[in-house]
Coordinates of C-alpha atoms and ligand atoms in Angstrom, one line a residue:
X137 CA 40.2 1.4 37.8
X138 CA 39.5 -1.1 35.0
X139 CA 38.5 -3.7 37.6
X140 CA 36.0 -1.4 39.3
X141 CA 34.4 -0.3 35.9
X142 CA 34.1 -4.0 35.1
X143 CA 32.5 -4.9 38.4
X144 CA 30.1 -2.0 38.2
X145 CA 29.1 -3.3 34.7
X146 CA 28.7 -6.8 36.2
X147 CA 26.5 -5.5 39.0
X148 CA 24.4 -3.6 36.4
X149 CA 24.0 -6.7 34.3
X150 CA 23.1 -8.6 37.4
X151 CA 20.5 -6.0 38.5
X152 CA 18.9 -5.9 35.1
X153 CA 18.7 -9.6 35.0
X154 CA 16.9 -9.6 38.4
X155 CA 14.5 -6.8 37.4
X156 CA 13.5 -8.7 34.2
X157 CA 10.0 -10.0 34.7
X158 CA 9.9 -13.8 34.7
X159 CA 7.7 -14.2 31.7
X160 CA 7.6 -15.2 28.1
X161 CA 5.3 -13.8 25.5
X162 CA 3.9 -16.2 22.9
X163 CA 2.2 -15.1 19.7
X164 CA 0.4 -18.2 18.6
X165 CA -1.7 -19.2 15.6
X166 CA -2.3 -22.6 17.1
X167 CA -5.4 -23.0 19.2
X168 CA -5.7 -26.1 21.2
X169 CA -6.9 -26.6 24.8
X170 CA -4.1 -28.9 25.5
X171 CA -1.6 -26.1 24.7
X172 CA -3.1 -24.2 27.6
X173 CA -2.2 -27.1 30.1
X174 CA 1.3 -27.1 28.6
X175 CA 1.7 -23.4 29.4
X176 CA 0.6 -23.7 33.0
X177 CA 2.9 -26.7 33.6
X178 CA 5.8 -24.7 32.3
X179 CA 5.0 -21.9 34.7
X180 CA 4.8 -24.4 37.6
X181 CA 8.2 -25.9 36.6
X182 CA 10.1 -22.7 36.0
X183 CA 8.3 -19.8 37.6
X184 CA 8.1 -18.2 34.2
X185 CA 4.7 -16.8 33.4
X186 CA 3.4 -17.5 29.9
X187 CA 1.4 -14.7 28.2
X188 CA -0.5 -15.8 25.1
X189 CA -1.6 -13.7 22.2
X190 CA -3.6 -15.5 19.6
X191 CA -4.3 -14.6 16.0
X192 CA -3.9 -15.9 12.5
X193 CA -0.4 -16.3 11.3
X194 CA -0.3 -13.4 8.9
X195 CA -2.0 -11.1 11.5
X196 CA 0.6 -12.0 14.1
X197 CA 3.5 -11.4 11.6
X198 CA 2.0 -8.0 10.7
X199 CA 1.6 -7.1 14.3
X200 CA 5.2 -8.0 15.2
X201 CA 6.4 -6.0 12.2
X202 CA 4.5 -3.0 13.2
X203 CA 5.5 -3.3 16.9
X204 CA 9.1 -3.3 15.7
X205 CA 11.8 -3.2 18.3
X206 CA 9.2 -2.5 21.0
X207 CA 7.4 -5.8 20.3
X208 CA 6.8 -7.8 23.5
X209 CA 6.7 -11.0 21.4
X210 CA 9.3 -13.6 22.3
X211 CA 8.1 -16.6 20.3
X212 CA 5.9 -17.0 17.2
X213 CA 4.1 -20.3 16.9
X214 CA 2.3 -21.2 13.7
X215 CA 1.5 -24.1 11.4
X216 CA 3.1 -25.0 8.1
X217 CA 6.7 -24.3 7.0
X218 CA 5.2 -22.2 4.2
X219 CA 3.8 -19.8 6.8
X220 CA 6.9 -19.5 9.1
X221 CA 8.8 -18.7 5.9
X222 CA 6.8 -15.5 5.7
X223 CA 8.1 -14.6 9.1
X224 CA 11.6 -15.5 8.0
X225 CA 11.2 -13.3 4.9
X226 CA 9.9 -10.4 7.1
X227 CA 13.2 -10.6 9.0
X228 CA 11.6 -10.9 12.4
X229 CA 13.1 -14.2 13.5
X230 CA 16.4 -14.8 15.2
X231 CA 18.7 -17.8 15.2
X232 CA 19.1 -19.8 18.3
X233 CA 21.7 -22.5 18.9
X234 CA 20.4 -25.0 21.4
X235 CA 22.0 -28.4 21.8
X236 CA 18.8 -29.7 23.3
X237 CA 16.7 -28.6 20.3
X238 CA 19.2 -29.9 17.8
X239 CA 19.3 -33.2 19.6
X240 CA 15.6 -33.7 20.0
X241 CA 14.4 -32.4 16.6
X242 CA 15.4 -34.2 13.4
X243 CA 17.5 -31.9 11.1
X244 CA 14.8 -32.1 8.3
X245 CA 12.2 -30.5 10.6
X246 CA 14.1 -27.4 11.6
X247 CA 15.7 -24.4 9.9
X248 CA 19.3 -25.0 8.9
X249 CA 20.4 -22.0 10.9
X250 CA 18.1 -22.3 13.8
X251 CA 15.6 -19.6 12.8
X252 CA 12.7 -21.9 13.6
X253 CA 12.0 -25.4 14.9
X254 CA 9.3 -28.0 14.1
X255 CA 7.4 -28.8 17.3
X256 CA 5.1 -31.4 15.9
X257 CA 4.5 -32.8 12.4
X258 CA 1.6 -33.6 10.1
X259 CA 1.5 -35.7 6.9
X260 CA -0.3 -34.7 3.8
X261 CA -1.6 -38.1 2.9
X262 CA -4.2 -39.7 0.6
X263 CA -7.6 -40.9 1.6
X264 CA -9.1 -43.5 -0.7
X265 CA -12.3 -45.5 -1.3
X266 CA -10.8 -49.0 -0.7
X267 CA -13.3 -50.6 -3.0
X268 CA -12.1 -48.7 -6.0
X269 CA -8.4 -48.6 -5.5
X270 CA -6.2 -51.6 -6.2
X271 CA -2.9 -52.0 -4.4
X272 CA -3.2 -48.8 -2.3
X273 CA 0.2 -49.5 -0.6
X274 CA 2.0 -48.6 -3.8
X275 CA 0.1 -45.4 -4.4
X276 CA 2.1 -42.2 -5.0
X277 CA 1.2 -38.5 -5.4
X278 CA 2.5 -38.8 -9.0
X279 CA -0.1 -41.6 -9.7
X280 CA -3.0 -39.3 -9.0
X281 CA -1.9 -37.1 -11.9
X282 CA -1.9 -40.0 -14.5
X283 CA -4.7 -40.9 -17.0
X284 CA -5.9 -43.7 -14.8
X285 CA -7.2 -41.2 -12.3
X286 CA -9.3 -39.1 -14.7
X287 CA -12.3 -37.7 -12.8
X288 CA -11.4 -39.5 -9.6
X289 CA -9.5 -37.0 -7.5
X290 CA -10.7 -34.5 -4.9
X291 CA -8.5 -31.8 -3.5
X292 CA -9.1 -28.3 -2.0
X293 CA -8.1 -25.0 -3.7
X294 CA -4.6 -23.9 -4.5
X295 CA -4.8 -20.9 -2.2
X296 CA -4.5 -23.3 0.7
X297 CA -1.0 -23.3 2.2
X298 CA -1.1 -27.2 2.7
X299 CA -1.4 -27.6 -1.1
X300 CA 1.2 -25.0 -1.8
X301 CA 3.6 -26.7 0.5
X302 CA 2.9 -30.1 -1.1
X303 CA 3.5 -28.5 -4.5
X304 CA 6.7 -27.0 -3.2
X305 CA 7.9 -30.4 -2.1
X306 CA 7.2 -31.8 -5.6
X307 CA 9.2 -29.0 -7.1
X308 CA 12.0 -29.9 -4.7
X309 CA 11.9 -33.6 -5.5
X310 CA 11.0 -33.7 -9.2
X311 CA 12.0 -30.3 -10.6
X312 CA 9.9 -27.5 -11.9
X313 CA 8.9 -29.0 -15.2
X314 CA 7.7 -32.3 -13.7
X315 CA 6.0 -30.4 -11.0
X316 CA 4.0 -28.4 -13.5
X317 CA 3.1 -31.5 -15.4
X318 CA 1.9 -33.0 -12.1
X319 CA -0.3 -29.9 -11.3
X320 CA -1.8 -30.0 -14.8
X321 CA -2.5 -33.7 -14.4
X322 CA -4.2 -33.2 -11.0
X323 CA -6.4 -30.4 -12.4
X324 CA -7.3 -32.7 -15.4
X325 CA -8.2 -35.5 -12.9
X326 CA -10.3 -33.5 -10.5
X327 CA -13.8 -35.0 -9.9
X328 CA -15.1 -31.5 -9.2
X329 CA -13.8 -27.9 -8.9
X330 CA -11.9 -27.5 -5.6
X331 CA -14.2 -26.7 -2.7
X332 CA -14.3 -26.9 1.1
X333 CA -11.6 -28.0 3.5
X334 CA -9.8 -31.3 4.0
X335 CA -12.7 -32.9 5.8
X336 CA -15.0 -32.1 2.9
X337 CA -12.6 -34.0 0.6
X338 CA -12.9 -37.0 2.9
X339 CA -16.7 -36.8 2.9
X340 CA -16.6 -36.6 -0.9
X341 CA -14.6 -39.9 -1.1
X342 CA -17.0 -41.5 1.3
X343 CA -20.0 -40.3 -0.8
X344 CA -18.5 -41.7 -4.0
X345 CA -17.7 -38.3 -5.6
X346 CA -14.1 -39.3 -6.0
X347 CA -11.9 -42.3 -5.3
X348 CA -9.0 -40.4 -3.7
X349 CA -8.4 -37.1 -1.9
X350 CA -5.2 -35.5 -0.7
X351 CA -5.7 -34.4 2.9
X352 CA -3.8 -33.9 6.2
X353 CA -3.8 -37.1 8.2
X354 CA -5.2 -35.5 11.3
X355 CA -8.5 -34.5 9.7
X356 CA -9.3 -38.2 9.3
X357 CA -8.1 -38.8 12.9
X358 CA -10.4 -36.0 14.1
X359 CA -13.4 -37.6 12.3
X360 CA -12.6 -41.0 13.7
X361 CA -12.9 -39.6 17.2
X362 CA -15.9 -37.4 16.3
X363 CA -19.6 -37.9 16.5
X364 CA -21.2 -41.0 15.0
X365 CA -21.9 -39.5 11.6
X366 CA -18.2 -38.5 11.2
X367 CA -17.0 -41.8 12.6
X368 CA -19.1 -43.8 10.0
X369 CA -17.7 -41.7 7.2
X370 CA -14.1 -42.0 8.4
X371 CA -14.4 -45.7 8.8
X372 CA -15.7 -46.2 5.2
X373 CA -12.4 -44.7 3.8
X374 CA -8.8 -45.7 4.1
X375 CA -5.7 -43.6 4.9
X376 CA -2.8 -44.2 2.6
X377 CA 0.8 -43.0 3.2
X378 CA 2.0 -42.3 -0.4
X379 CA 5.4 -42.9 -2.0
X380 CA 6.3 -45.8 0.4
X381 CA 8.2 -48.1 -2.0
X382 CA 11.8 -48.8 -1.3
X383 CA 13.0 -46.2 -3.7
X384 CA 10.1 -43.8 -2.8
X385 CA 10.9 -40.6 -1.0
X386 CA 8.1 -41.1 1.6
X387 CA 5.0 -39.2 2.5
X388 CA 5.1 -35.4 2.5
X389 CA 5.6 -34.0 6.0
X390 CA 4.9 -30.5 7.3
X391 CA 5.2 -29.0 10.8
X392 CA 3.7 -27.0 13.6
X393 CA 6.6 -24.6 14.2
X394 CA 8.0 -22.1 16.6
X395 CA 10.7 -19.5 16.3
X396 CA 12.3 -16.9 18.7
X397 CA 11.9 -13.3 17.6
X398 CA 14.7 -10.9 16.8
X399 CA 13.6 -8.3 19.3
X400 CA 12.4 -10.8 22.0
X401 CA 12.7 -9.1 25.4
X402 CA 12.9 -12.4 27.2
X403 CA 15.2 -14.4 24.9
X404 CA 16.5 -16.8 27.5
X405 CA 13.0 -17.6 28.8
X406 CA 12.0 -18.1 25.2
X407 CA 14.7 -20.6 24.5
X408 CA 13.8 -22.4 27.7
X409 CA 10.2 -22.6 26.6
X410 CA 11.2 -23.9 23.1
X411 CA 13.3 -26.6 24.8
X412 CA 10.4 -27.4 27.2
X413 CA 8.1 -27.9 24.2
X414 CA 10.2 -30.7 22.8
X415 CA 10.6 -32.8 25.9
X416 CA 8.7 -36.1 25.9
X417 CA 5.9 -35.1 28.1
X418 CA 5.2 -31.8 26.3
X419 CA 5.3 -33.6 23.0
X420 CA 2.5 -35.9 24.2
X421 CA 0.5 -32.9 25.3
X422 CA 1.1 -31.2 22.0
X423 CA -0.1 -34.1 20.0
X424 CA -2.7 -36.0 22.1
X425 CA -5.7 -34.1 21.0
X426 CA -4.8 -32.7 17.6
X427 CA -3.4 -36.0 16.4
X428 CA -0.2 -34.6 15.1
X429 CA 3.0 -36.6 15.3
X430 CA 5.6 -35.7 17.9
X431 CA 9.0 -34.5 16.4
X432 CA 10.8 -36.0 19.4
X433 CA 11.3 -39.6 18.4
X434 CA 11.2 -40.8 22.0
X435 CA 7.7 -39.5 22.5
X436 CA 4.8 -41.9 22.2
X437 CA 2.2 -41.6 19.5
X438 CA -1.4 -41.3 20.5
X439 CA -3.6 -44.4 20.0
X440 CA -5.2 -43.1 16.7
X441 CA -1.8 -42.6 15.2
X442 CA -0.7 -46.0 16.3
X443 CA -3.7 -47.3 14.5
X444 CA -2.6 -45.6 11.3
X445 CA 0.7 -47.6 11.5
X446 CA 4.3 -46.8 10.7
X447 CA 5.3 -45.1 7.5
X448 CA 8.2 -43.6 5.7
X449 CA 8.3 -39.8 5.8
X450 CA 10.0 -37.6 3.2
X451 CA 13.2 -36.4 4.8
X452 CA 13.6 -33.3 2.7
X453 CA 14.3 -30.3 4.9
X454 CA 11.0 -28.5 5.3
X455 CA 12.7 -25.1 4.7
X456 CA 12.3 -26.0 1.0
X457 CA 8.5 -25.6 1.3
X458 CA 8.9 -21.9 2.0
X459 CA 11.7 -21.3 -0.5
X460 CA 9.6 -22.9 -3.3
X461 CA 6.3 -21.3 -2.2
X462 CA 6.3 -18.5 -4.8
X463 CA 7.1 -21.0 -7.6
X464 CA 4.5 -23.4 -6.3
X465 CA 1.8 -20.7 -6.5
X466 CA 2.9 -19.7 -10.1
X467 CA 2.7 -23.3 -11.2
X468 CA -0.7 -23.9 -9.7
X469 CA -2.0 -20.7 -11.4
X470 CA -0.6 -21.8 -14.8
X471 CA -2.2 -25.2 -14.4
X472 CA -5.6 -23.6 -13.7
X473 CA -5.8 -25.0 -10.2
X474 CA -8.6 -22.9 -8.7
Ligands
FE1168 FE1 -5.3 -28.0 9.5

């Protein structure tokens, strides 16, 4: 009797597995054409169809929350550890334990309990006017907050997640008090009130408005491969990876990130897709056009990144960026960072 109950259960499990559609539903806040090619290759390789829903990170999180247990979403893809943290806080992610992912992705670029995984990385670096900055190789984020830099720094507003995450990393490394002193120093040293995006800060350096700007590295890469006007601007400035001294912690790193959802209807397919994203070929696709760095250390860097050269990256676990986000916002507010 027991045996037959078991075998009926086994048959039922088998049947439900067979009737499950071979698909995976991705809610993505990343919009790149190369991502599309990646999806079709995955389907070709596995027979699993990829359905894509695009939106902003916060929109997608809200949508998944309101869809609740009936949400068709299997994977959430977004950029910045500070943003995936909001999904984590909303309780919509689920841990996965994949040897392949743990093997291919450095521990600092994934959630300690497998709630999300970095799929590519970006550096919040410094772009300088090489004529006005001595010894750029020794430059640190901390330097930009000192007296020497009065009126010479450009950076976008504090409501930007990239700056919040940089702030969060400084809290993690230097403590709350030093972080607040840093934010105040940066505000004092601003050449102008925060305005525009990262590319506007690079343009301001090139135009002589400021001598240094804190920006994500790929914006400079994008300009270097852009039209002639952008190329000229980009060539007149220099990218510096900060905090590179022997004792330095390295440049601040952030991630494009993916996590499997708690109510994912196609969990196994989702895990397969996550693993697929981190193989060497996928990693090149993911980073060839948007100039991010692969997380898989065996994957090649695109030529622009090779041109930027090797650098030391901060190895702090990026989960600190979300955890310290509320404190980062409070500090920037108190410092008067617009
Ligand atoms: Fe960006």
